[in-house]
Tab-separated table of N, CA and C in Angstrom:
chain	number	residue	atom	x	y	z
A	1	PRO	N	52.426	-124.698	-3.306
A	1	PRO	CA	51.663	-124.172	-4.432
A	1	PRO	C	52.254	-122.859	-4.941
A	2	THR	N	52.070	-122.605	-6.196
A	2	THR	CA	52.405	-121.306	-6.769
A	2	THR	C	51.192	-120.405	-6.593
A	3	LEU	N	51.428	-119.200	-6.101
A	3	LEU	CA	50.362	-118.220	-5.939
A	3	LEU	C	50.625	-117.074	-6.907
A	4	GLU	N	49.575	-116.354	-7.243
A	4	GLU	CA	49.744	-115.207	-8.136
A	4	GLU	C	48.967	-114.021	-7.616
A	5	THR	N	49.485	-112.836	-7.938
A	5	THR	CA	48.793	-111.582	-7.707
A	5	THR	C	48.747	-110.875	-9.051
A	6	GLN	N	48.281	-109.658	-9.059
A	6	GLN	CA	48.202	-108.918	-10.320
A	6	GLN	C	49.576	-108.795	-10.978
A	7	ARG	N	50.618	-108.511	-10.183
A	7	ARG	CA	51.937	-108.254	-10.765
A	7	ARG	C	52.990	-109.301	-10.435
A	8	LEU	N	52.689	-110.212	-9.512
A	8	LEU	CA	53.709	-111.125	-9.003
A	8	LEU	C	53.321	-112.585	-9.155
A	9	ARG	N	54.328	-113.414	-9.285
A	9	ARG	CA	54.208	-114.866	-9.202
A	9	ARG	C	54.996	-115.260	-7.955
A	10	LEU	N	54.371	-116.007	-7.067
A	10	LEU	CA	54.999	-116.466	-5.836
A	10	LEU	C	55.327	-117.933	-6.021
A	11	VAL	N	56.607	-118.262	-6.029
A	11	VAL	CA	57.065	-119.611	-6.337
A	11	VAL	C	57.964	-120.125	-5.217
A	12	ALA	N	58.113	-121.431	-5.160
A	12	ALA	CA	59.022	-122.023	-4.181
A	12	ALA	C	60.439	-121.517	-4.436
A	13	PRO	N	61.178	-121.183	-3.381
A	13	PRO	CA	62.569	-120.767	-3.573
A	13	PRO	C	63.375	-121.880	-4.233
A	14	GLU	N	64.158	-121.494	-5.219
A	14	GLU	CA	65.000	-122.436	-5.949
A	14	GLU	C	66.419	-121.882	-6.023
A	15	GLU	N	67.324	-122.718	-6.476
A	15	GLU	CA	68.718	-122.302	-6.566
A	15	GLU	C	68.892	-121.069	-7.448
A	16	ARG	N	68.026	-120.887	-8.423
A	16	ARG	CA	68.125	-119.713	-9.288
A	16	ARG	C	67.864	-118.406	-8.540
A	17	HIS	N	67.307	-118.494	-7.332
A	17	HIS	CA	67.056	-117.302	-6.523
A	17	HIS	C	68.245	-116.926	-5.635
A	18	VAL	N	69.252	-117.780	-5.588
A	18	VAL	CA	70.407	-117.521	-4.720
A	18	VAL	C	71.087	-116.188	-5.033
A	19	PRO	N	71.366	-115.843	-6.283
A	19	PRO	CA	72.089	-114.583	-6.530
A	19	PRO	C	71.398	-113.345	-5.945
A	20	GLY	N	70.093	-113.236	-6.096
A	20	GLY	CA	69.383	-112.092	-5.526
A	20	GLY	C	69.477	-112.061	-4.020
A	21	GLU	N	69.325	-113.238	-3.399
A	21	GLU	CA	69.415	-113.317	-1.938
A	21	GLU	C	70.847	-113.050	-1.467
A	22	GLU	N	71.841	-113.508	-2.228
A	22	GLU	CA	73.243	-113.243	-1.866
A	22	GLU	C	73.555	-111.756	-1.860
A	23	ALA	N	72.913	-110.995	-2.718
A	23	ALA	CA	73.119	-109.548	-2.730
A	23	ALA	C	72.395	-108.880	-1.559
A	24	PHE	N	71.248	-109.427	-1.162
A	24	PHE	CA	70.445	-108.830	-0.086
A	24	PHE	C	71.021	-109.091	1.302
A	25	TRP	N	71.342	-110.326	1.629
A	25	TRP	CA	71.628	-110.714	3.011
A	25	TRP	C	72.859	-110.057	3.630
A	26	PRO	N	73.915	-109.739	2.915
A	26	PRO	CA	75.033	-109.037	3.560
A	26	PRO	C	74.750	-107.548	3.810
A	27	SER	N	73.663	-107.028	3.270
A	27	SER	CA	73.383	-105.592	3.361
A	27	SER	C	72.772	-105.219	4.704
A	28	ASP	N	72.859	-103.943	5.017
A	28	ASP	CA	72.237	-103.422	6.229
A	28	ASP	C	70.726	-103.587	6.178
A	29	GLN	N	70.164	-103.634	4.990
A	29	GLN	CA	68.724	-103.804	4.822
A	29	GLN	C	68.244	-105.113	5.468
A	30	ALA	N	69.108	-106.104	5.592
A	30	ALA	CA	68.734	-107.406	6.157
A	30	ALA	C	68.719	-107.416	7.686
A	31	ARG	N	69.080	-106.319	8.310
A	31	ARG	CA	69.215	-106.306	9.774
A	31	ARG	C	67.929	-106.634	10.508
A	32	PHE	N	66.777	-106.383	9.894
A	32	PHE	CA	65.513	-106.638	10.571
A	32	PHE	C	64.963	-108.040	10.326
A	33	VAL	N	65.639	-108.840	9.508
A	33	VAL	CA	65.139	-110.180	9.193
A	33	VAL	C	66.187	-111.257	9.468
A	34	GLY	N	67.068	-110.986	10.441
A	34	GLY	CA	68.051	-111.998	10.830
A	34	GLY	C	69.439	-111.768	10.276
A	35	GLY	N	69.659	-110.722	9.528
A	35	GLY	CA	70.979	-110.427	8.962
A	35	GLY	C	71.617	-109.262	9.669
A	36	PRO	N	72.607	-108.709	9.077
A	36	PRO	CA	73.258	-109.183	7.869
A	36	PRO	C	73.946	-110.534	8.077
A	37	MET	N	74.113	-111.218	6.984
A	37	MET	CA	74.833	-112.485	7.009
A	37	MET	C	75.694	-112.564	5.755
A	38	PRO	N	76.814	-113.262	5.859
A	38	PRO	CA	77.680	-113.367	4.675
A	38	PRO	C	76.996	-114.133	3.546
A	39	ALA	N	77.311	-113.741	2.347
A	39	ALA	CA	76.699	-114.351	1.166
A	39	ALA	C	76.894	-115.863	1.128
A	40	PHE	N	78.037	-116.347	1.646
A	40	PHE	CA	78.285	-117.796	1.566
A	40	PHE	C	77.284	-118.612	2.372
A	41	ARG	N	76.523	-117.989	3.269
A	41	ARG	CA	75.520	-118.723	4.058
A	41	ARG	C	74.143	-118.756	3.392
A	42	VAL	N	73.973	-118.015	2.331
A	42	VAL	CA	72.649	-117.880	1.718
A	42	VAL	C	72.140	-119.198	1.147
A	43	TRP	N	72.980	-119.981	0.540
A	43	TRP	CA	72.526	-121.261	-0.008
A	43	TRP	C	71.914	-122.118	1.096
A	44	ARG	N	72.548	-122.152	2.254
A	44	ARG	CA	72.019	-122.932	3.389
A	44	ARG	C	70.685	-122.358	3.866
A	45	LEU	N	70.572	-121.040	3.854
A	45	LEU	CA	69.318	-120.407	4.243
A	45	LEU	C	68.202	-120.804	3.280
A	46	LEU	N	68.494	-120.802	2.003
A	46	LEU	CA	67.515	-121.222	1.009
A	46	LEU	C	67.106	-122.677	1.263
A	47	ALA	N	68.061	-123.515	1.597
A	47	ALA	CA	67.751	-124.917	1.910
A	47	ALA	C	66.860	-125.007	3.156
A	48	THR	N	67.069	-124.123	4.118
A	48	THR	CA	66.220	-124.080	5.306
A	48	THR	C	64.795	-123.702	4.928
A	49	TRP	N	64.655	-122.708	4.057
A	49	TRP	CA	63.311	-122.310	3.617
A	49	TRP	C	62.606	-123.470	2.927
A	50	ARG	N	63.334	-124.188	2.085
A	50	ARG	CA	62.736	-125.351	1.409
A	50	ARG	C	62.380	-126.441	2.420
A	51	GLY	N	63.262	-126.661	3.388
A	51	GLY	CA	62.997	-127.659	4.420
A	51	GLY	C	61.779	-127.326	5.262
A	52	HIS	N	61.516	-126.037	5.476
A	52	HIS	CA	60.332	-125.607	6.220
A	52	HIS	C	59.073	-126.131	5.541
A	53	TRP	N	59.046	-126.085	4.202
A	53	TRP	CA	57.906	-126.640	3.466
A	53	TRP	C	57.735	-128.123	3.762
A	54	GLU	N	58.830	-128.866	3.804
A	54	GLU	CA	58.764	-130.307	4.065
A	54	GLU	C	58.275	-130.603	5.478
A	55	LEU	N	58.757	-129.833	6.449
A	55	LEU	CA	58.419	-130.099	7.848
A	55	LEU	C	57.031	-129.582	8.238
A	56	ARG	N	56.637	-128.442	7.715
A	56	ARG	CA	55.376	-127.811	8.126
A	56	ARG	C	54.264	-127.913	7.084
A	57	GLY	N	54.639	-128.132	5.828
A	57	GLY	CA	53.632	-128.145	4.772
A	57	GLY	C	53.303	-126.762	4.239
A	58	TYR	N	53.999	-125.765	4.707
A	58	TYR	CA	53.851	-124.392	4.237
A	58	TYR	C	55.189	-123.689	4.464
A	59	GLY	N	55.337	-122.505	3.860
A	59	GLY	CA	56.608	-121.811	3.992
A	59	GLY	C	56.603	-120.486	3.268
A	60	SER	N	57.758	-120.110	2.747
A	60	SER	CA	57.935	-118.823	2.076
A	60	SER	C	58.109	-119.008	0.579
A	61	TRP	N	57.748	-117.964	-0.144
A	61	TRP	CA	57.831	-117.956	-1.592
A	61	TRP	C	58.840	-116.905	-2.052
A	62	ALA	N	59.522	-117.208	-3.139
A	62	ALA	CA	60.292	-116.194	-3.842
A	62	ALA	C	59.296	-115.366	-4.642
A	63	LEU	N	59.474	-114.060	-4.626
A	63	LEU	CA	58.578	-113.158	-5.339
A	63	LEU	C	59.207	-112.804	-6.678
A	64	GLU	N	58.462	-113.031	-7.746
A	64	GLU	CA	58.954	-112.732	-9.090
A	64	GLU	C	57.964	-111.821	-9.807
A	65	GLU	N	58.496	-110.803	-10.481
A	65	GLU	CA	57.644	-109.968	-11.314
A	65	GLU	C	57.128	-110.810	-12.480
A	66	LYS	N	55.840	-110.757	-12.723
A	66	LYS	CA	55.287	-111.499	-13.851
A	66	LYS	C	55.840	-110.974	-15.174
A	67	GLU	N	55.926	-109.663	-15.287
A	67	GLU	CA	56.312	-109.037	-16.555
A	67	GLU	C	57.745	-109.357	-16.958
A	68	THR	N	58.673	-109.353	-15.974
A	68	THR	CA	60.094	-109.510	-16.302
A	68	THR	C	60.692	-110.821	-15.827
A	69	GLY	N	60.035	-111.479	-14.857
A	69	GLY	CA	60.606	-112.669	-14.240
A	69	GLY	C	61.633	-112.343	-13.166
A	70	ALA	N	61.871	-111.061	-12.910
A	70	ALA	CA	62.876	-110.657	-11.918
A	70	ALA	C	62.489	-111.117	-10.517
A	71	HIS	N	63.465	-111.623	-9.805
A	71	HIS	CA	63.306	-112.002	-8.404
A	71	HIS	C	63.415	-110.717	-7.584
A	72	VAL	N	62.370	-110.377	-6.828
A	72	VAL	CA	62.330	-109.092	-6.130
A	72	VAL	C	62.372	-109.217	-4.613
A	73	GLY	N	62.235	-110.421	-4.071
A	73	GLY	CA	62.255	-110.593	-2.618
A	73	GLY	C	61.678	-111.936	-2.223
A	74	LEU	N	61.269	-112.025	-0.962
A	74	LEU	CA	60.742	-113.271	-0.419
A	74	LEU	C	59.673	-112.936	0.609
A	75	ALA	N	58.626	-113.729	0.676
A	75	ALA	CA	57.576	-113.524	1.673
A	75	ALA	C	56.894	-114.848	1.942
A	76	GLY	N	56.400	-115.002	3.164
A	76	GLY	CA	55.647	-116.205	3.478
A	76	GLY	C	55.654	-116.524	4.947
A	77	PHE	N	55.375	-117.780	5.213
A	77	PHE	CA	55.195	-118.259	6.581
A	77	PHE	C	56.499	-118.788	7.154
A	78	TRP	N	56.719	-118.476	8.414
A	78	TRP	CA	57.921	-118.919	9.119
A	78	TRP	C	57.487	-119.347	10.509
A	79	HIS	N	57.720	-120.621	10.849
A	79	HIS	CA	57.278	-121.141	12.136
A	79	HIS	C	58.258	-122.189	12.652
A	80	PRO	N	59.451	-121.738	13.091
A	80	PRO	CA	60.382	-122.694	13.703
A	80	PRO	C	59.734	-123.320	14.941
A	81	GLY	N	60.205	-124.481	15.299
A	81	GLY	CA	59.595	-125.244	16.385
A	81	GLY	C	59.459	-124.524	17.700
A	82	GLU	N	60.381	-123.632	18.019
A	82	GLU	CA	60.347	-122.965	19.322
A	82	GLU	C	59.489	-121.699	19.333
A	83	TRP	N	58.958	-121.291	18.193
A	83	TRP	CA	58.179	-120.055	18.132
A	83	TRP	C	56.748	-120.312	18.574
A	84	PRO	N	56.113	-119.336	19.224
A	84	PRO	CA	54.773	-119.564	19.767
A	84	PRO	C	53.694	-119.748	18.699
A	85	GLU	N	53.889	-119.151	17.533
A	85	GLU	CA	52.927	-119.318	16.445
A	85	GLU	C	53.576	-118.896	15.136
A	86	CYS	N	52.839	-119.108	14.074
A	86	CYS	CA	53.341	-118.819	12.737
A	86	CYS	C	53.463	-117.316	12.511
A	87	GLU	N	54.537	-116.945	11.829
A	87	GLU	CA	54.780	-115.548	11.475
A	87	GLU	C	54.666	-115.367	9.968
A	88	LEU	N	54.141	-114.228	9.565
A	88	LEU	CA	54.229	-113.780	8.186
A	88	LEU	C	55.465	-112.897	8.108
A	89	GLY	N	56.460	-113.342	7.346
A	89	GLY	CA	57.698	-112.586	7.200
A	89	GLY	C	57.905	-112.183	5.757
A	90	TYR	N	58.727	-111.168	5.545
A	90	TYR	CA	58.930	-110.676	4.192
A	90	TYR	C	60.178	-109.813	4.114
A	91	HIS	N	60.750	-109.796	2.934
A	91	HIS	CA	61.775	-108.812	2.587
A	91	HIS	C	61.742	-108.584	1.085
A	92	VAL	N	62.145	-107.389	0.701
A	92	VAL	CA	62.196	-107.021	-0.714
A	92	VAL	C	63.555	-106.387	-0.962
A	93	PHE	N	64.099	-106.636	-2.115
A	93	PHE	CA	65.404	-106.091	-2.450
A	93	PHE	C	65.294	-104.579	-2.640
A	94	GLU	N	66.364	-103.889	-2.276
A	94	GLU	CA	66.361	-102.421	-2.240
A	94	GLU	C	65.856	-101.787	-3.538
A	95	GLU	N	66.268	-102.323	-4.664
A	95	GLU	CA	65.869	-101.719	-5.941
A	95	GLU	C	64.386	-101.920	-6.257
A	96	HIS	N	63.687	-102.705	-5.433
A	96	HIS	CA	62.264	-102.952	-5.662
A	96	HIS	C	61.389	-102.398	-4.536
A	97	THR	N	61.981	-101.661	-3.603
A	97	THR	CA	61.185	-101.068	-2.523
A	97	THR	C	60.320	-99.944	-3.089
A	98	GLY	N	59.252	-99.656	-2.386
A	98	GLY	CA	58.381	-98.555	-2.770
A	98	GLY	C	57.417	-98.860	-3.895
A	99	LYS	N	57.339	-100.103	-4.327
A	99	LYS	CA	56.442	-100.482	-5.431
A	99	LYS	C	55.182	-101.193	-4.940
A	100	GLY	N	55.105	-101.445	-3.637
A	100	GLY	CA	53.941	-102.134	-3.089
A	100	GLY	C	53.963	-103.639	-3.253
A	101	TYR	N	55.108	-104.186	-3.666
A	101	TYR	CA	55.191	-105.631	-3.893
A	101	TYR	C	54.953	-106.444	-2.619
A	102	VAL	N	55.532	-106.014	-1.508
A	102	VAL	CA	55.386	-106.786	-0.270
A	102	VAL	C	53.930	-106.797	0.176
A	103	THR	N	53.279	-105.648	0.147
A	103	THR	CA	51.868	-105.591	0.544
A	103	THR	C	51.024	-106.476	-0.368
A	104	GLU	N	51.257	-106.388	-1.657
A	104	GLU	CA	50.509	-107.189	-2.632
A	104	GLU	C	50.701	-108.685	-2.398
A	105	ALA	N	51.943	-109.088	-2.218
A	105	ALA	CA	52.237	-110.507	-1.993
A	105	ALA	C	51.649	-110.981	-0.666
A	106	CYS	N	51.832	-110.193	0.383
A	106	CYS	CA	51.365	-110.622	1.703
A	106	CYS	C	49.851	-110.665	1.810
A	107	ARG	N	49.175	-109.797	1.092
A	107	ARG	CA	47.706	-109.864	1.071
A	107	ARG	C	47.263	-111.234	0.530
A	108	ARG	N	47.914	-111.689	-0.534
A	108	ARG	CA	47.589	-112.993	-1.128
A	108	ARG	C	47.984	-114.133	-0.191
A	109	ILE	N	49.145	-113.990	0.441
A	109	ILE	CA	49.648	-115.031	1.350
A	109	ILE	C	48.742	-115.161	2.574
A	110	LEU	N	48.309	-114.037	3.130
A	110	LEU	CA	47.388	-114.090	4.273
A	110	LEU	C	46.093	-114.800	3.885
A	111	ALA	N	45.549	-114.468	2.731
A	111	ALA	CA	44.324	-115.134	2.276
A	111	ALA	C	44.550	-116.636	2.160
A	112	HIS	N	45.689	-117.033	1.613
A	112	HIS	CA	46.015	-118.458	1.491
A	112	HIS	C	46.084	-119.111	2.876
A	113	GLY	N	46.722	-118.451	3.812
A	113	GLY	CA	46.851	-119.018	5.157
A	113	GLY	C	45.518	-119.180	5.866
A	114	PHE	N	44.710	-118.146	5.837
A	114	PHE	CA	43.423	-118.198	6.528
A	114	PHE	C	42.403	-119.071	5.795
A	115	GLU	N	42.303	-118.899	4.479
A	115	GLU	CA	41.244	-119.566	3.725
A	115	GLU	C	41.598	-120.991	3.312
A	116	ASP	N	42.821	-121.190	2.824
A	116	ASP	CA	43.189	-122.505	2.294
A	116	ASP	C	43.826	-123.414	3.344
A	117	LEU	N	44.637	-122.835	4.221
A	117	LEU	CA	45.327	-123.645	5.229
A	117	LEU	C	44.592	-123.682	6.565
A	118	GLY	N	43.618	-122.819	6.747
A	118	GLY	CA	42.815	-122.834	7.969
A	118	GLY	C	43.503	-122.266	9.196
A	119	PHE	N	44.483	-121.383	9.008
A	119	PHE	CA	45.145	-120.775	10.159
A	119	PHE	C	44.132	-119.972	10.972
A	120	ALA	N	44.189	-120.102	12.279
A	120	ALA	CA	43.313	-119.341	13.161
A	120	ALA	C	43.903	-117.972	13.474
A	121	THR	N	45.235	-117.897	13.506
A	121	THR	CA	45.908	-116.638	13.833
A	121	THR	C	47.098	-116.443	12.904
A	122	MET	N	47.542	-115.193	12.817
A	122	MET	CA	48.744	-114.888	12.048
A	122	MET	C	49.366	-113.623	12.638
A	123	THR	N	50.679	-113.669	12.770
A	123	THR	CA	51.407	-112.538	13.337
A	123	THR	C	52.587	-112.175	12.448
A	124	SER	N	53.125	-111.009	12.719
A	124	SER	CA	54.463	-110.646	12.257
A	124	SER	C	55.206	-110.142	13.480
A	125	PHE	N	56.440	-110.549	13.619
A	125	PHE	CA	57.292	-110.099	14.715
A	125	PHE	C	58.179	-109.002	14.153
A	126	ILE	N	57.947	-107.757	14.580
A	126	ILE	CA	58.560	-106.602	13.936
A	126	ILE	C	59.399	-105.811	14.939
A	127	ASP	N	60.634	-105.533	14.549
A	127	ASP	CA	61.525	-104.701	15.349
A	127	ASP	C	60.882	-103.324	15.516
A	128	PRO	N	60.894	-102.769	16.729
A	128	PRO	CA	60.281	-101.454	16.947
A	128	PRO	C	60.879	-100.347	16.075
A	129	GLU	N	62.080	-100.546	15.568
A	129	GLU	CA	62.722	-99.541	14.712
A	129	GLU	C	62.432	-99.746	13.225
A	130	ASN	N	61.714	-100.799	12.876
A	130	ASN	CA	61.471	-101.114	11.468
A	130	ASN	C	60.161	-100.470	10.994
A	131	ALA	N	60.240	-99.174	10.711
A	131	ALA	CA	59.051	-98.419	10.309
A	131	ALA	C	58.466	-98.931	9.001
A	132	ALA	N	59.301	-99.365	8.075
A	132	ALA	CA	58.803	-99.850	6.784
A	132	ALA	C	57.946	-101.102	6.973
A	133	SER	N	58.399	-102.021	7.796
A	133	SER	CA	57.634	-103.243	8.038
A	133	SER	C	56.354	-102.942	8.812
A	134	GLN	N	56.418	-102.026	9.740
A	134	GLN	CA	55.217	-101.622	10.464
A	134	GLN	C	54.185	-101.050	9.502
A	135	ALA	N	54.637	-100.252	8.525
A	135	ALA	CA	53.724	-99.657	7.546
A	135	ALA	C	53.049	-100.739	6.706
A	136	VAL	N	53.805	-101.761	6.317
A	136	VAL	CA	53.216	-102.878	5.572
A	136	VAL	C	52.158	-103.567	6.430
A	137	ALA	N	52.504	-103.866	7.674
A	137	ALA	CA	51.561	-104.550	8.568
A	137	ALA	C	50.275	-103.735	8.735
A	138	ILE	N	50.408	-102.431	8.899
A	138	ILE	CA	49.228	-101.576	9.052
A	138	ILE	C	48.377	-101.616	7.783
A	139	ARG	N	49.011	-101.540	6.609
A	139	ARG	CA	48.255	-101.604	5.350
A	139	ARG	C	47.488	-102.921	5.230
A	140	LEU	N	48.025	-103.975	5.861
A	140	LEU	CA	47.382	-105.287	5.804
A	140	LEU	C	46.385	-105.499	6.947
A	141	GLY	N	46.194	-104.472	7.781
A	141	GLY	CA	45.199	-104.541	8.845
A	141	GLY	C	45.713	-105.029	10.187
A	142	ALA	N	47.023	-105.257	10.313
A	142	ALA	CA	47.575	-105.744	11.583
A	142	ALA	C	47.607	-104.627	12.618
A	143	VAL	N	47.589	-105.043	13.871
A	143	VAL	CA	47.726	-104.098	14.982
A	143	VAL	C	48.851	-104.571	15.896
A	144	ASN	N	49.546	-103.606	16.453
A	144	ASN	CA	50.591	-103.905	17.429
A	144	ASN	C	49.906	-104.315	18.727
A	145	THR	N	50.210	-105.513	19.205
A	145	THR	CA	49.579	-106.004	20.439
A	145	THR	C	50.234	-105.419	21.682
A	146	HIS	N	51.369	-104.761	21.512
A	146	HIS	CA	52.180	-104.224	22.608
A	146	HIS	C	52.714	-105.339	23.509
A	147	GLN	N	52.772	-106.537	22.936
A	147	GLN	CA	53.467	-107.662	23.553
A	147	GLN	C	54.740	-107.870	22.753
A	148	THR	N	55.725	-108.499	23.378
A	148	THR	CA	56.986	-108.709	22.675
A	148	THR	C	57.343	-110.187	22.654
A	149	PHE	N	58.249	-110.502	21.741
A	149	PHE	CA	58.764	-111.856	21.572
A	149	PHE	C	60.242	-111.727	21.257
A	150	GLN	N	61.045	-112.554	21.870
A	150	GLN	CA	62.471	-112.564	21.584
A	150	GLN	C	62.712	-113.663	20.554
A	151	ALA	N	62.737	-113.249	19.285
A	151	ALA	CA	62.816	-114.199	18.175
A	151	ALA	C	64.135	-114.971	18.165
A	152	LEU	N	65.208	-114.310	18.528
A	152	LEU	CA	66.522	-114.949	18.585
A	152	LEU	C	67.005	-114.936	20.026
A	153	PRO	N	67.558	-116.047	20.521
A	153	PRO	CA	67.970	-116.095	21.926
A	153	PRO	C	68.907	-114.963	22.337
A	154	ASP	N	69.739	-114.512	21.425
A	154	ASP	CA	70.664	-113.429	21.754
A	154	ASP	C	70.268	-112.120	21.077
A	155	GLY	N	69.049	-112.064	20.578
A	155	GLY	CA	68.592	-110.882	19.850
A	155	GLY	C	67.657	-110.023	20.681
A	156	PRO	N	67.261	-108.899	20.109
A	156	PRO	CA	66.360	-107.987	20.817
A	156	PRO	C	64.931	-108.508	20.811
A	157	ALA	N	64.154	-108.011	21.747
A	157	ALA	CA	62.723	-108.308	21.740
A	157	ALA	C	62.074	-107.539	20.597
A	158	VAL	N	61.136	-108.173	19.928
A	158	VAL	CA	60.420	-107.543	18.825
A	158	VAL	C	58.935	-107.477	19.170
A	159	ASP	N	58.249	-106.546	18.545
A	159	ASP	CA	56.820	-106.379	18.804
A	159	ASP	C	56.012	-107.432	18.052
A	160	ILE	N	54.949	-107.907	18.679
A	160	ILE	CA	54.040	-108.855	18.042
A	160	ILE	C	52.894	-108.066	17.417
A	161	TRP	N	52.804	-108.149	16.103
A	161	TRP	CA	51.715	-107.535	15.349
A	161	TRP	C	50.767	-108.651	14.933
A	162	ARG	N	49.469	-108.440	15.119
A	162	ARG	CA	48.486	-109.479	14.827
A	162	ARG	C	47.571	-109.037	13.677
A	163	TYR	N	47.393	-109.980	12.731
A	163	TYR	CA	46.506	-109.746	11.588
A	163	TYR	C	45.108	-110.224	11.928
A	164	PRO	N	44.106	-109.488	11.498
A	164	PRO	CA	42.735	-109.931	11.786
A	164	PRO	C	42.374	-111.145	10.935
A	165	HIS	N	41.701	-112.068	11.537
A	165	HIS	CA	41.163	-113.218	10.791
A	165	HIS	C	40.001	-112.692	9.973
A	166	PRO	N	39.852	-113.147	8.736
A	166	PRO	CA	38.761	-112.642	7.892
A	166	PRO	C	37.379	-112.816	8.533
A	167	GLY	N	37.231	-113.770	9.428
A	167	GLY	CA	35.938	-113.987	10.077
A	167	GLY	C	35.685	-113.093	11.273
A	168	GLU	N	36.708	-112.323	11.693
A	168	GLU	CA	36.549	-111.436	12.847
A	168	GLU	C	35.826	-110.170	12.436
A	169	ALA	N	34.983	-109.693	13.345
A	169	ALA	CA	34.358	-108.397	13.125
A	169	ALA	C	35.390	-107.311	13.379
A	170	THR	N	35.388	-106.292	12.557
A	170	THR	CA	36.315	-105.174	12.760
A	170	THR	C	35.535	-103.972	13.249
A	171	ALA	N	36.209	-103.180	14.070
A	171	ALA	CA	35.537	-101.996	14.636
A	171	ALA	C	35.578	-100.842	13.666
């Protein structure tokens, strides 16, 4: 489904989104989301994101500014078969950081997951050094569980941040 927020349209990733992703993935900014990776691998990554929709029935969206149509990043659900549960993941291109786009998009995505898809839980797996992602998670109400998960077999352990279910009482 296409989702919308006040400023963004969340659409299925398409080939037209490759150029923006090709600029992002080789950068140091991608280090917290599985990169950096060479630009020539981005098309395959986009195909993986699309395939996730086919296999799971949910996935990630390309984020587009409503006003300009500019592709500003990607956010959504990521749940490879070996992962313990679904993750809310996100990235925004450097020239669009600091505008609140990720928080805005993820607020809508979380609502979709809990309300429309019936998810009981939702997490983000965040590198302890990724202060920007931690700030987004906090703005969305997540808490660091102080448990870790090794997202990549040869990668570092990352912190598990948990989002409150809308039906949970908050303190």
